[in-house]
PDB file of C-alpha atoms in Angstrom:
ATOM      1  CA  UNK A  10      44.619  -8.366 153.344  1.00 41.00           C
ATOM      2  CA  UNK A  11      45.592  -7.749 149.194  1.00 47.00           C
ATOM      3  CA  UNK A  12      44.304  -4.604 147.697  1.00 48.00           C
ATOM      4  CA  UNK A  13      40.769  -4.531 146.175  1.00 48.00           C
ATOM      5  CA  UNK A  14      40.981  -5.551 142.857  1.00 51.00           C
ATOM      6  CA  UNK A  15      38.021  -5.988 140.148  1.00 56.00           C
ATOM      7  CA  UNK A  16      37.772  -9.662 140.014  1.00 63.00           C
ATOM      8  CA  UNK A  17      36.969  -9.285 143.460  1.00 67.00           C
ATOM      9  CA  UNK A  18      39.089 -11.354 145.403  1.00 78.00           C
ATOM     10  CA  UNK A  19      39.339  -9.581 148.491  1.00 86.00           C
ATOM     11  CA  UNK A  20      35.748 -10.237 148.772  1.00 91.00           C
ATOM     12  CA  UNK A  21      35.745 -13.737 148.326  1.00 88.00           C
ATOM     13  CA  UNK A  22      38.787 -14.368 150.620  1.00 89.00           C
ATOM     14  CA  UNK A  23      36.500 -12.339 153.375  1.00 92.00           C
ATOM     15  CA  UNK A  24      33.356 -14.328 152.521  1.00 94.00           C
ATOM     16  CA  UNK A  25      35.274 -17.576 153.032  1.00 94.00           C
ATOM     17  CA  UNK A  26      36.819 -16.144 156.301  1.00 94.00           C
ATOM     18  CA  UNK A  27      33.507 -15.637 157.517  1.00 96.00           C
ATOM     19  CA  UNK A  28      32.062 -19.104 157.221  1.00 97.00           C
ATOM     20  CA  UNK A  29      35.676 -20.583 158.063  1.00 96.00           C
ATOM     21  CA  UNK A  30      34.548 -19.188 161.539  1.00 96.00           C
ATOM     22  CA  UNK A  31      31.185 -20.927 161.036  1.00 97.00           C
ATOM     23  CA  UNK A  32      32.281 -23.849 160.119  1.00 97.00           C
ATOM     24  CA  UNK A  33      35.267 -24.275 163.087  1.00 97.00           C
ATOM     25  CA  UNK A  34      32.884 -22.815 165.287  1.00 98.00           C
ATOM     26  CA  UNK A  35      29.697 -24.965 164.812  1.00 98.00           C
ATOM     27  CA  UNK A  36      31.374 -28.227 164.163  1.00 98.00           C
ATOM     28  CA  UNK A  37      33.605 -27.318 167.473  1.00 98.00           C
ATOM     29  CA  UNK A  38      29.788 -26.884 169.113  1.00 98.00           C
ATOM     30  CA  UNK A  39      28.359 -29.886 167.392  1.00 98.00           C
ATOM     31  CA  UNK A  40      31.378 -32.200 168.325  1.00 98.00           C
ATOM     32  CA  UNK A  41      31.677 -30.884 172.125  1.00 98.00           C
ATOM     33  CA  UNK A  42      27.839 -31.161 172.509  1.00 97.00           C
ATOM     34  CA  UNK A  43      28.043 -34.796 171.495  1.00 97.00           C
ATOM     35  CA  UNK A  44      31.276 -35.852 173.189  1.00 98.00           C
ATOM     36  CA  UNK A  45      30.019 -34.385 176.642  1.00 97.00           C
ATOM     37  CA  UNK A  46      26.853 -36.472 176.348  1.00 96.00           C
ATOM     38  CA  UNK A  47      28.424 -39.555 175.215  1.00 97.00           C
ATOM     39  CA  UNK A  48      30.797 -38.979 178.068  1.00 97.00           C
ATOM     40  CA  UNK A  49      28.245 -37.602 181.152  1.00 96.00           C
ATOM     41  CA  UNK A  50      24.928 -37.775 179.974  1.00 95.00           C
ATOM     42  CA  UNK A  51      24.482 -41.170 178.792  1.00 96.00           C
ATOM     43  CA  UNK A  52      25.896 -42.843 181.715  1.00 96.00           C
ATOM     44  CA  UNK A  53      23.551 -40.881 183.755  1.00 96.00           C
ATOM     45  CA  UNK A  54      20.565 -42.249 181.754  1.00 95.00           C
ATOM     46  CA  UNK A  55      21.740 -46.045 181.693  1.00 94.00           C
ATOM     47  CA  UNK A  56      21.424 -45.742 186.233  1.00 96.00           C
ATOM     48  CA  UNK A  57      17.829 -44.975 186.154  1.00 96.00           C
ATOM     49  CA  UNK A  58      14.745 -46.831 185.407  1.00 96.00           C
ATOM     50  CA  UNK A  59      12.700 -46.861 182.644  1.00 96.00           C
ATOM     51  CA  UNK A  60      10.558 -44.405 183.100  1.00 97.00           C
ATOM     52  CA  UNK A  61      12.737 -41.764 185.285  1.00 97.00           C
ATOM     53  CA  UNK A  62      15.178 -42.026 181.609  1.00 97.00           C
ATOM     54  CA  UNK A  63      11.747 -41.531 179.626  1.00 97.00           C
ATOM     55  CA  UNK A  64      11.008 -38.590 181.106  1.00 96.00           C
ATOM     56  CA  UNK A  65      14.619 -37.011 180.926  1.00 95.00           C
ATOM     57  CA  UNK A  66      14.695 -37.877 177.493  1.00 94.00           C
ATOM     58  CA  UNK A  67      12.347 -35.742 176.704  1.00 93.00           C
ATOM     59  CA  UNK A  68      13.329 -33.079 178.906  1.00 93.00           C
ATOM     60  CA  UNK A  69      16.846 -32.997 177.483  1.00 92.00           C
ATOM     61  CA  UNK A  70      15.061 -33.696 174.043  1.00 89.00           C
ATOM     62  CA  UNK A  71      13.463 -30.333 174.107  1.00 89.00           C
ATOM     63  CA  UNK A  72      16.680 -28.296 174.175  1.00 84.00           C
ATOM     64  CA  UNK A  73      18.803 -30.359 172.065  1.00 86.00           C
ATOM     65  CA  UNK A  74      16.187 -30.900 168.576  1.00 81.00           C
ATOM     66  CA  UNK A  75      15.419 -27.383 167.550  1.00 81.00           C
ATOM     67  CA  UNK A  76      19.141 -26.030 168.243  1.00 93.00           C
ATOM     68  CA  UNK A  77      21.247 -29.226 167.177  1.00 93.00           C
ATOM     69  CA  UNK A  78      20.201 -29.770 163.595  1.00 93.00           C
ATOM     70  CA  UNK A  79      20.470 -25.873 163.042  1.00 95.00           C
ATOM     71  CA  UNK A  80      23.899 -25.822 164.175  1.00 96.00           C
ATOM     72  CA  UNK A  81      25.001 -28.752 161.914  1.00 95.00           C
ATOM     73  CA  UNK A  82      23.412 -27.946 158.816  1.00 95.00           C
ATOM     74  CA  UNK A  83      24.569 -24.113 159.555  1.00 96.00           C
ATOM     75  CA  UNK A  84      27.950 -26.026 159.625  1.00 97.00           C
ATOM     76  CA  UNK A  85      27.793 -28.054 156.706  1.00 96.00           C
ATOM     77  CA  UNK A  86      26.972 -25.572 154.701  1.00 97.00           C
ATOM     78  CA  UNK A  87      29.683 -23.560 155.829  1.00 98.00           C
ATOM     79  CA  UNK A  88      31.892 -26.238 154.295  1.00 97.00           C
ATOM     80  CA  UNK A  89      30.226 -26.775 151.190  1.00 97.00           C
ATOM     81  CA  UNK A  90      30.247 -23.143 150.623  1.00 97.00           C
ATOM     82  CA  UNK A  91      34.181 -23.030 151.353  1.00 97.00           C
ATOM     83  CA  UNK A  92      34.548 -25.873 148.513  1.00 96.00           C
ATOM     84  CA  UNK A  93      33.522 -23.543 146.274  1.00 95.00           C
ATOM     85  CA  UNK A  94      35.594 -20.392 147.622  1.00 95.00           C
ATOM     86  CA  UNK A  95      38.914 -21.806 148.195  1.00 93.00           C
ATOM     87  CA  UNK A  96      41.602 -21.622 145.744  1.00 86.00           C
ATOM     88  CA  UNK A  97      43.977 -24.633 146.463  1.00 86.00           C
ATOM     89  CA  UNK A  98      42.804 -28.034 145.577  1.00 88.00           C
ATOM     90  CA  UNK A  99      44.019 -29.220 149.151  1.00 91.00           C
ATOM     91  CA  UNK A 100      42.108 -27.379 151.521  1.00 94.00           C
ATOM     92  CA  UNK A 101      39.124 -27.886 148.841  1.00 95.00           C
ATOM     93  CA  UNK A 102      39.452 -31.608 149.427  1.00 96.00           C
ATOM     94  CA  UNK A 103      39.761 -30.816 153.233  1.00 97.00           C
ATOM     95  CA  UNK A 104      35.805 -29.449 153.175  1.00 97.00           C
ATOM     96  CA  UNK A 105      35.062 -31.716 150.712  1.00 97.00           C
ATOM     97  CA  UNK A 106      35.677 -34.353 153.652  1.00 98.00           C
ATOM     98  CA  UNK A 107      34.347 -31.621 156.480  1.00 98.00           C
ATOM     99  CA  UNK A 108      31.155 -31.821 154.676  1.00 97.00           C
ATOM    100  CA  UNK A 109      30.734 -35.374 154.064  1.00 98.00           C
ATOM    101  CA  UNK A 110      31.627 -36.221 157.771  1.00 98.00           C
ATOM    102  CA  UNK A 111      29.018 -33.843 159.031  1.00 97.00           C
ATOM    103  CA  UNK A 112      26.208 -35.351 156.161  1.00 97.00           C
ATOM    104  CA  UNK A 113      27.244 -38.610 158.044  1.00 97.00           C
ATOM    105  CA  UNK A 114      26.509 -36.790 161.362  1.00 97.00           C
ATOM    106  CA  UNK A 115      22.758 -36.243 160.140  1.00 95.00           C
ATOM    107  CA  UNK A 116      22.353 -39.217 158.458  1.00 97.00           C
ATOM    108  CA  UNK A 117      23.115 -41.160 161.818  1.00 98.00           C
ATOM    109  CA  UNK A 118      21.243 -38.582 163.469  1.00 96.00           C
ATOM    110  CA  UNK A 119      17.986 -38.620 160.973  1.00 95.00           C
ATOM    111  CA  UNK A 120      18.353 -42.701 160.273  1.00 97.00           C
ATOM    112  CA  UNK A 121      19.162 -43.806 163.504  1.00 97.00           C
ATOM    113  CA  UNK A 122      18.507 -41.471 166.441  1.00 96.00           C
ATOM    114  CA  UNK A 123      15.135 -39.335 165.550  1.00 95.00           C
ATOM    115  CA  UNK A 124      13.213 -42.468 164.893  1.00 97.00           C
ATOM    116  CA  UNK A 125      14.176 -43.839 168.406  1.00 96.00           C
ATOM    117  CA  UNK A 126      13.391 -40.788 169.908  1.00 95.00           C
ATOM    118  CA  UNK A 127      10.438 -40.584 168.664  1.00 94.00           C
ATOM    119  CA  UNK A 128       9.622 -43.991 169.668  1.00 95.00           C
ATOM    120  CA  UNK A 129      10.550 -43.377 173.448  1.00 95.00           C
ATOM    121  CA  UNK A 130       8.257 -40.078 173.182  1.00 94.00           C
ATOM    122  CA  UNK A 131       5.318 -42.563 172.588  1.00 95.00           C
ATOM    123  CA  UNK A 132       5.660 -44.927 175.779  1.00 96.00           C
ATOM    124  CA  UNK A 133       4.208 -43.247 179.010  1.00 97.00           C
ATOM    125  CA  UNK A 134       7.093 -42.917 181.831  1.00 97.00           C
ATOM    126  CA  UNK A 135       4.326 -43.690 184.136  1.00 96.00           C
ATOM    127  CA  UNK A 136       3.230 -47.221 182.481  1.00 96.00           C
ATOM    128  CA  UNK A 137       6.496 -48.493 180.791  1.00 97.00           C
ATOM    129  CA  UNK A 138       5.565 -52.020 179.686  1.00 95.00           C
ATOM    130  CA  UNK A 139       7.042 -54.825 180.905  1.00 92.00           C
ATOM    131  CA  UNK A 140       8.162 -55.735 177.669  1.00 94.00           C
ATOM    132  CA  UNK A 141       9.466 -52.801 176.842  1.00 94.00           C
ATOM    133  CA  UNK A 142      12.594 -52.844 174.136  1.00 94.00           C
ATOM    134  CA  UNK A 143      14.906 -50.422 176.150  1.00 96.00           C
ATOM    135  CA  UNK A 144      16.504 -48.356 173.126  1.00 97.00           C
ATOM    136  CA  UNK A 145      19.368 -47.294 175.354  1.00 97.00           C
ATOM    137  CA  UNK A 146      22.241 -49.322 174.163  1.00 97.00           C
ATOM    138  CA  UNK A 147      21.200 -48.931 170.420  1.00 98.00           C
ATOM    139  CA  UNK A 148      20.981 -45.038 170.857  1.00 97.00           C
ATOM    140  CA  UNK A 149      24.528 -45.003 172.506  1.00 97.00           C
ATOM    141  CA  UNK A 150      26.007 -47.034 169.277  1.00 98.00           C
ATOM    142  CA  UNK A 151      24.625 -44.457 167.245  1.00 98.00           C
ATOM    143  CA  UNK A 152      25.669 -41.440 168.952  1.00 98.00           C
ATOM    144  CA  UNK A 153      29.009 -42.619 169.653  1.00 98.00           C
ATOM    145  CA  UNK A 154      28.978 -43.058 166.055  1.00 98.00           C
ATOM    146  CA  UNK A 155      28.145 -39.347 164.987  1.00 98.00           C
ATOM    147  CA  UNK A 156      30.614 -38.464 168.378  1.00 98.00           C
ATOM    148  CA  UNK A 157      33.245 -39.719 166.175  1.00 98.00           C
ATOM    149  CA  UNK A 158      31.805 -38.485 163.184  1.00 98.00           C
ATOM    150  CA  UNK A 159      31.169 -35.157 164.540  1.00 98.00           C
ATOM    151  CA  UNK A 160      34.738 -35.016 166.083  1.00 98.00           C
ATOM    152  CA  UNK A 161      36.898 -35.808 162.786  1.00 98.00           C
ATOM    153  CA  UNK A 162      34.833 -32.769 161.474  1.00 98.00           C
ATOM    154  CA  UNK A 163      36.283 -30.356 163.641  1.00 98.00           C
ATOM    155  CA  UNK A 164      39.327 -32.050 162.749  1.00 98.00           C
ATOM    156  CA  UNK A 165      39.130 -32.008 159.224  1.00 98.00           C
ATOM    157  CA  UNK A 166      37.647 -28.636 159.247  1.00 97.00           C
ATOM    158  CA  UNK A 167      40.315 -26.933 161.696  1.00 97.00           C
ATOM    159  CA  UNK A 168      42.904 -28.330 159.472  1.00 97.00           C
ATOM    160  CA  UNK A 169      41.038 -26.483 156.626  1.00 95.00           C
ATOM    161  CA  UNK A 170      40.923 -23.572 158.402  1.00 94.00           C
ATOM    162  CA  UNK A 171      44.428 -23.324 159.086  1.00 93.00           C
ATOM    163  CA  UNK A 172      45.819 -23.722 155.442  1.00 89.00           C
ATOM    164  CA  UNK A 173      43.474 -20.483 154.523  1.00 83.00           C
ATOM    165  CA  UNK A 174      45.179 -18.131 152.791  1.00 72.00           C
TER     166      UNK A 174
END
């Protein structure tokens, strides 16, 4: 680490070391949550009936909404903030492109997989109509989306990380 100085460097080479580890750390979270779904849980969901998947959904649901978007706007942030602390114009544009790719992570999620959420949490698992439009294979475009979304994020961002000073 340099010697203090007045302009305060040190400070703001520690600050950005800091949120480099919150920003490699939650989009590593954010990207592994979403790939081991897109991987395990979804097939799991596409074997059982209507209903039966209703009712995980939710389940799973429950953990997943109140710690998910926490962890990726704790992340994005984290990158935004490094724009702003890193010296080279490089690894600027590096979380420049970390946070963009995870904005694109909550836009899919917001846009496209909250409102069909909340449309499955309005059909009773025990009275599925038989018309029901099965939002399964719409849900899995979108998350595989934000998978790959979420997954050049840790990419971008770990390559950001590295070129620190």
């Amino acid at each position: 680490m340099p010697d203090a100085t007045e302009d305060g460097e040190p400070m703001r080479e520690t600050i950005a070391q800091a949120l480099a580890v919150v920003a490699v750390g939650g989009s590593g979270i954010v990207a592994g949550v979403f790939f081991a779904v897109a991987v395990s849980v979804l097939p799991t969901l596409y074997t059982m009936p209507a209903g039966s998947y209703i009712t995980l959904h939710r389940k799973l649901g429950q953990g997943y909404h109140p710690s998910m978007p926490l962890i990726v706007n704790s992340t994005m942030f984290a990158d935004i903030a490094l724009i702003f602390l890193v010296e080279e114009s490089a690894t600027r544009w590096l979380f420049i492109l970390a946070s963009v790719l995870a904005l694109g992570v909550q836009g899919v999620s917001h846009l496209g997989n909250v409102p069909i959420n909340k449309r499955v949490l309005r059909v009773d698992p025990d009275a599925v109509p038989d018309d029901w439009d099965d939002p399964r294979p719409q849900w899995r475009r979108l998350h595989q989306l934000r998978t790959a979304l979420a997954l050049a994020a840790l990419t971008v961002t770990a390559a950001g990380v590295v070129v620190l000073p």
